[in-house]
CSV table of C-alpha atoms in Angstrom, one decimal:
chain,number,residue,atom,x,y,z
N,982,MET,CA,16.4,31.3,-16.7
N,983,THR,CA,20.0,30.1,-17.2
N,984,THR,CA,20.9,26.9,-19.1
N,985,GLU,CA,22.2,25.5,-15.9
N,986,ALA,CA,18.7,25.6,-14.4
N,987,VAL,CA,17.4,23.2,-17.0
N,988,GLU,CA,18.2,19.5,-16.9
N,989,LYS,CA,17.2,16.4,-18.8
N,990,ASP,CA,14.8,14.0,-17.0
N,991,ARG,CA,14.9,10.2,-17.4
N,992,GLU,CA,12.7,10.2,-20.4
N,993,GLY,CA,14.8,12.9,-22.2
N,994,GLY,CA,12.4,15.7,-21.6
N,995,ARG,CA,13.1,19.1,-20.2
N,996,ARG,CA,12.6,20.0,-16.5
N,997,TYR,CA,13.6,22.9,-14.3
N,998,ALA,CA,15.9,22.1,-11.4
N,999,VAL,CA,14.7,23.0,-7.9
N,1000,PRO,CA,17.6,22.0,-5.7
N,1001,ALA,CA,16.0,22.8,-2.3
N,1002,LEU,CA,12.8,20.8,-3.2
N,1003,GLU,CA,14.8,17.9,-4.5
N,1004,LYS,CA,16.9,17.8,-1.3
N,1005,GLY,CA,13.6,17.7,0.7
N,1006,LEU,CA,12.2,14.9,-1.5
N,1007,ASP,CA,15.4,13.0,-1.1
N,1008,VAL,CA,15.1,13.2,2.7
N,1009,VAL,CA,11.4,12.1,2.7
N,1010,GLU,CA,12.1,9.2,0.3
N,1011,LEU,CA,15.1,8.1,2.4
N,1012,LEU,CA,13.1,8.1,5.7
N,1013,ALA,CA,10.2,6.4,4.0
N,1014,ARG,CA,12.3,3.4,3.0
N,1015,THR,CA,14.4,3.2,6.3
N,1016,PRO,CA,12.7,1.3,9.1
N,1017,GLU,CA,14.7,3.0,11.9
N,1018,SER,CA,15.0,6.7,12.7
N,1019,LEU,CA,18.2,8.5,11.5
N,1020,SER,CA,20.4,11.2,12.8
N,1021,MET,CA,21.0,14.2,10.6
N,1022,SER,CA,24.5,13.1,9.9
N,1023,ALA,CA,23.3,9.7,8.9
N,1024,VAL,CA,20.8,11.3,6.5
N,1025,ALA,CA,23.6,13.4,5.1
N,1026,THR,CA,25.9,10.4,4.6
N,1027,ALA,CA,23.1,8.3,3.0
N,1028,LEU,CA,22.3,11.1,0.5
N,1029,ASP,CA,26.0,11.9,-0.1
N,1030,ARG,CA,25.5,15.5,1.1
N,1031,THR,CA,26.8,17.6,3.9
N,1032,VAL,CA,24.9,18.4,7.1
N,1033,SER,CA,25.0,22.1,6.2
N,1034,GLU,CA,23.3,21.4,2.9
N,1035,LEU,CA,20.4,19.6,4.6
N,1036,PHE,CA,20.1,21.6,7.9
N,1037,ARG,CA,17.5,24.2,6.7
N,1038,VAL,CA,15.7,21.6,4.5
N,1039,MET,CA,15.2,19.3,7.5
N,1040,GLN,CA,14.2,22.2,9.7
N,1041,CYS,CA,11.5,23.1,7.2
N,1042,LEU,CA,10.2,19.5,6.9
N,1043,GLU,CA,10.1,19.3,10.7
N,1044,SER,CA,8.2,22.6,11.0
N,1045,ARG,CA,5.7,21.5,8.4
N,1046,ALA,CA,5.3,18.1,10.3
N,1047,TYR,CA,6.5,15.9,7.4
N,1048,ILE,CA,9.2,14.5,9.6
N,1049,GLU,CA,9.5,14.1,13.3
N,1050,ARG,CA,12.5,14.5,15.6
N,1051,ASP,CA,13.0,12.6,18.8
N,1052,PRO,CA,14.2,15.3,21.3
N,1053,GLU,CA,16.1,12.8,23.3
N,1054,SER,CA,18.0,11.0,20.5
N,1055,ASP,CA,17.9,13.9,18.0
N,1056,ARG,CA,17.0,11.3,15.3
N,1057,TYR,CA,14.4,11.8,12.6
N,1058,ARG,CA,11.7,9.7,11.2
N,1059,LEU,CA,8.9,10.2,8.7
N,1060,SER,CA,5.6,11.4,10.2
N,1061,MET,CA,2.1,10.3,9.1
N,1062,MET,CA,1.6,13.5,7.2
N,1063,LEU,CA,1.9,12.0,3.7
N,1064,PHE,CA,-0.3,9.1,4.6
N,1065,ASN,CA,-3.0,11.5,6.0
N,1066,LEU,CA,-2.7,13.7,2.9
N,1067,ALA,CA,-3.2,10.7,0.6
N,1068,HIS,CA,-6.4,9.9,2.5
N,1069,THR,CA,-7.8,13.4,1.9
N,1070,ARG,CA,-7.8,12.7,-1.9
N,1071,PRO,CA,-11.4,12.2,-3.0
N,1072,PRO,CA,-11.0,8.7,-4.5
N,1073,THR,CA,-9.3,7.3,-1.4
N,1074,LYS,CA,-11.6,9.2,1.0
N,1075,ALA,CA,-14.7,7.9,-0.8
N,1076,LEU,CA,-13.3,4.3,-0.8
N,1077,VAL,CA,-12.5,4.2,2.9
N,1078,SER,CA,-15.7,6.0,3.8
N,1079,ALA,CA,-17.8,3.4,1.9
N,1080,ALA,CA,-15.8,0.4,3.1
N,1081,THR,CA,-15.3,1.1,6.8
N,1082,PRO,CA,-18.9,0.4,8.1
N,1083,ILE,CA,-19.0,-2.8,6.0
N,1084,MET,CA,-15.6,-3.9,7.2
N,1085,ASP,CA,-16.8,-3.4,10.8
N,1086,ARG,CA,-19.8,-5.6,10.0
N,1087,ILE,CA,-17.7,-8.3,8.4
N,1088,ALA,CA,-15.3,-8.4,11.3
N,1089,THR,CA,-18.1,-8.7,13.8
N,1090,SER,CA,-19.9,-11.4,11.7
N,1091,THR,CA,-16.8,-13.5,11.0
N,1092,MET,CA,-14.9,-12.9,14.2
N,1093,GLN,CA,-11.9,-12.1,12.0
N,1094,SER,CA,-9.9,-9.0,11.2
N,1095,CYS,CA,-10.0,-7.5,7.7
N,1096,HIS,CA,-8.0,-4.9,5.8
N,1097,LEU,CA,-8.4,-2.8,2.6
N,1098,CYS,CA,-5.5,-2.5,0.2
N,1099,VAL,CA,-4.7,-0.4,-2.9
N,1100,MET,CA,-1.8,-0.7,-5.3
N,1101,ASP,CA,1.1,1.7,-5.1
N,1102,GLU,CA,3.6,1.1,-7.9
N,1103,LEU,CA,5.0,-2.4,-7.2
N,1104,LYS,CA,3.6,-2.5,-3.7
N,1105,ILE,CA,0.3,-2.6,-2.0
N,1106,MET,CA,-0.7,-0.3,0.9
N,1107,VAL,CA,-3.2,-1.0,3.7
N,1108,VAL,CA,-5.5,2.0,3.8
N,1109,ALA,CA,-8.1,0.8,6.2
N,1110,GLN,CA,-8.1,-2.0,8.8
N,1111,VAL,CA,-10.6,-3.4,11.3
N,1112,ASN,CA,-9.6,-5.8,14.1
N,1113,SER,CA,-11.5,-8.9,15.0
N,1114,PRO,CA,-13.6,-8.6,18.2
N,1115,SER,CA,-12.1,-11.9,19.3
N,1116,PRO,CA,-9.4,-11.5,22.1
N,1117,MET,CA,-7.1,-13.6,19.9
N,1118,HIS,CA,-6.6,-12.5,16.3
N,1119,TYR,CA,-4.2,-11.7,13.5
N,1120,SER,CA,-4.3,-8.3,11.9
N,1121,VAL,CA,-2.2,-6.2,9.5
N,1122,ARG,CA,-1.1,-2.7,10.5
N,1123,LEU,CA,-2.7,0.3,8.9
N,1124,GLY,CA,-0.3,1.9,6.4
N,1125,ALA,CA,1.8,-1.3,6.0
N,1126,GLN,CA,3.2,-1.9,2.6
N,1127,PHE,CA,4.2,-5.2,1.0
N,1128,PRO,CA,5.5,-6.3,-2.5
N,1129,THR,CA,2.6,-7.0,-4.8
N,1130,TRP,CA,3.8,-10.6,-5.6
N,1131,GLU,CA,4.1,-11.6,-1.9
N,1132,THR,CA,0.5,-11.2,-0.9
N,1133,SER,CA,-3.0,-12.4,-2.0
N,1134,SER,CA,-4.1,-8.7,-1.9
N,1135,GLY,CA,-1.3,-7.8,-4.4
N,1136,VAL,CA,-2.0,-10.7,-6.8
N,1137,VAL,CA,-5.7,-10.0,-6.9
N,1138,LEU,CA,-5.0,-6.4,-7.6
N,1139,LEU,CA,-2.6,-7.5,-10.4
N,1140,ALA,CA,-5.2,-10.0,-11.8
N,1141,TYR,CA,-7.8,-7.4,-12.5
N,1142,GLN,CA,-5.5,-4.9,-14.2
N,1143,PRO,CA,-6.1,-4.2,-17.9
N,1144,GLU,CA,-4.1,-6.6,-20.1
N,1145,ALA,CA,-1.5,-4.2,-21.2
N,1146,ALA,CA,-1.0,-2.8,-17.7
N,1147,GLN,CA,-0.8,-6.3,-16.2
N,1148,ARG,CA,1.9,-7.2,-18.7
N,1149,SER,CA,3.9,-4.1,-17.9
N,1150,LEU,CA,3.6,-4.7,-14.1
N,1151,LEU,CA,4.7,-8.3,-14.6
N,1152,ASP,CA,7.7,-7.1,-16.6
N,1153,ARG,CA,8.7,-4.8,-13.8
N,1154,ILE,CA,8.1,-7.4,-11.1
N,1155,MET,CA,10.3,-9.9,-12.9
N,1156,ALA,CA,13.0,-7.2,-13.1
N,1157,VAL,CA,13.2,-6.8,-9.3
N,1158,GLN,CA,12.6,-10.3,-8.0
N,1159,SER,CA,13.3,-13.9,-8.9
N,1160,ASP,CA,11.5,-15.9,-6.1
N,1161,VAL,CA,8.2,-16.1,-7.9
N,1162,PRO,CA,8.2,-17.3,-11.5
N,1163,ARG,CA,6.2,-15.3,-14.0
N,1164,GLU,CA,4.3,-18.4,-15.1
N,1165,GLU,CA,3.1,-18.9,-11.5
N,1166,LEU,CA,1.8,-15.3,-11.2
N,1167,GLU,CA,0.1,-15.5,-14.6
N,1168,ALA,CA,-1.6,-18.8,-13.6
N,1169,ARG,CA,-2.8,-17.3,-10.3
N,1170,CYS,CA,-4.1,-14.2,-12.1
N,1171,ALA,CA,-6.1,-16.4,-14.5
N,1172,ALA,CA,-7.5,-18.5,-11.6
N,1173,ILE,CA,-8.5,-15.4,-9.7
N,1174,ARG,CA,-10.3,-13.9,-12.8
N,1175,ALA,CA,-12.1,-17.3,-13.2
N,1176,SER,CA,-13.2,-17.6,-9.6
N,1177,GLY,CA,-13.6,-13.9,-8.7
N,1178,CYS,CA,-11.5,-14.1,-5.6
N,1179,GLU,CA,-8.5,-15.9,-4.0
N,1180,VAL,CA,-8.7,-18.1,-1.0
N,1181,ARG,CA,-5.1,-19.1,-0.3
N,1182,THR,CA,-2.8,-20.2,2.5
N,1183,SER,CA,-0.6,-17.2,3.5
N,1184,ALA,CA,2.9,-17.4,2.2
N,1185,ILE,CA,4.0,-15.1,5.1
N,1186,VAL,CA,2.1,-16.2,8.2
N,1187,SER,CA,1.7,-19.9,9.2
N,1188,GLY,CA,-1.8,-21.0,9.9
N,1189,VAL,CA,-3.5,-18.1,8.2
N,1190,THR,CA,-5.6,-18.4,5.0
N,1191,ASN,CA,-6.2,-15.2,3.1
N,1192,ILE,CA,-9.6,-14.6,1.7
N,1193,THR,CA,-9.3,-11.7,-0.9
N,1194,TYR,CA,-12.0,-10.1,-3.1
N,1195,PRO,CA,-11.7,-7.2,-5.6
N,1196,ILE,CA,-13.6,-3.9,-5.3
N,1197,PHE,CA,-14.6,-2.0,-8.5
N,1198,ASP,CA,-15.6,1.6,-9.2
N,1199,HIS,CA,-18.3,3.0,-11.5
N,1200,GLN,CA,-16.1,2.4,-14.6
N,1201,GLY,CA,-15.6,-1.3,-13.7
N,1202,ARG,CA,-12.0,-0.8,-12.8
N,1203,ILE,CA,-10.5,-2.4,-9.8
N,1204,VAL,CA,-9.7,0.2,-7.1
N,1205,ALA,CA,-8.9,-1.9,-4.1
N,1206,VAL,CA,-9.2,-5.4,-2.5
N,1207,LEU,CA,-10.6,-6.5,0.8
N,1208,THR,CA,-8.7,-9.3,2.6
N,1209,THR,CA,-9.6,-11.3,5.7
N,1210,PRO,CA,-6.5,-13.2,7.1
N,1211,PHE,CA,-8.6,-16.1,8.4
N,1212,LEU,CA,-7.2,-17.6,11.6
N,1213,PRO,CA,-9.0,-20.8,12.6
N,1214,GLN,CA,-9.7,-21.2,16.3
N,1215,VAL,CA,-11.1,-24.1,18.4
N,1216,HIS,CA,-14.2,-22.3,19.5
N,1217,LEU,CA,-14.8,-20.3,16.3
N,1218,ASP,CA,-18.4,-20.7,15.1
N,1219,VAL,CA,-17.9,-19.2,11.6
N,1220,PRO,CA,-16.3,-21.6,9.1
N,1221,ILE,CA,-14.1,-20.3,6.3
N,1222,GLU,CA,-16.7,-20.9,3.7
N,1223,GLU,CA,-19.2,-18.7,5.5
N,1224,ALA,CA,-16.6,-16.0,6.1
N,1225,SER,CA,-15.9,-16.1,2.4
N,1226,ALA,CA,-19.6,-15.7,1.5
N,1227,LEU,CA,-19.9,-12.7,3.9
N,1228,MET,CA,-16.8,-11.2,2.3
N,1229,ALA,CA,-18.3,-11.6,-1.2
N,1230,ALA,CA,-21.5,-9.9,-0.1
N,1231,GLY,CA,-19.6,-7.1,1.6
N,1232,VAL,CA,-17.4,-6.2,-1.4
N,1233,ARG,CA,-20.4,-6.2,-3.7
N,1234,GLU,CA,-21.9,-3.6,-1.4
N,1235,ILE,CA,-18.8,-1.5,-1.3
N,1236,SER,CA,-18.5,-1.6,-5.1
N,1237,SER,CA,-22.1,-0.6,-5.4
N,1238,ALA,CA,-21.5,2.3,-3.1
N,1239,LEU,CA,-18.7,3.4,-5.5
N,1240,GLY,CA,-21.1,3.2,-8.4
N,1241,HIS,CA,-20.2,-0.2,-9.8
N,1242,ARG,CA,-23.0,-1.9,-11.8
N,1243,PRO,CA,-22.0,-5.4,-12.8
N,1244,ASP,CA,-23.1,-6.6,-16.3
């Protein structure tokens, strides 16, 4: 191994350089954060590399189904491969498996959609989603991601983090946004811990009230949240208070299936 093959990572430790793998990861990360599909030349420009450097890497990613190419436009986008792989992990698979039938029941009982979210760095990700049986409803797309501080799901996940982890997350959130004051997030977290949930008017969608409850594992750690974006309708027979009670019962059942035993 030559000295050129060893680099310093961000924390000052040693790591071995794998140029082809790093190019592939650069491509995947670029496509993950880019809403529209990109041509190979656009990918090369964005990564400050040449097309010839990336040609074989992108062919490999395409052959392994990590990226998809539109045969008409010759543009690339990220496939669902990484999302599907994440769902084969035992913790996520067990969570979704336990939650899905209960989410189906909640949606039917409340006539509202609901979705299951987990934390992913400073974002939340929707890992399961059930539509309302009502012909008119609001729902969130499976796989959608949102900044933690912009959603009830994210703030409830933040509220139940261990104290040191919560402080660290708040430090990182404040470093990347200035719209929501730290004091406001801290106050919301305290209120959530006191009440056990958050019922709050959506900051993103007018007319929707988010009902969000935490889900815990066998160690008492928060692993996910369940949210119903409650959309009132003229002929809706289930009031928001009843929907919230049905949600509370449902998350207790999901947590129990994951081994949680409340004190």
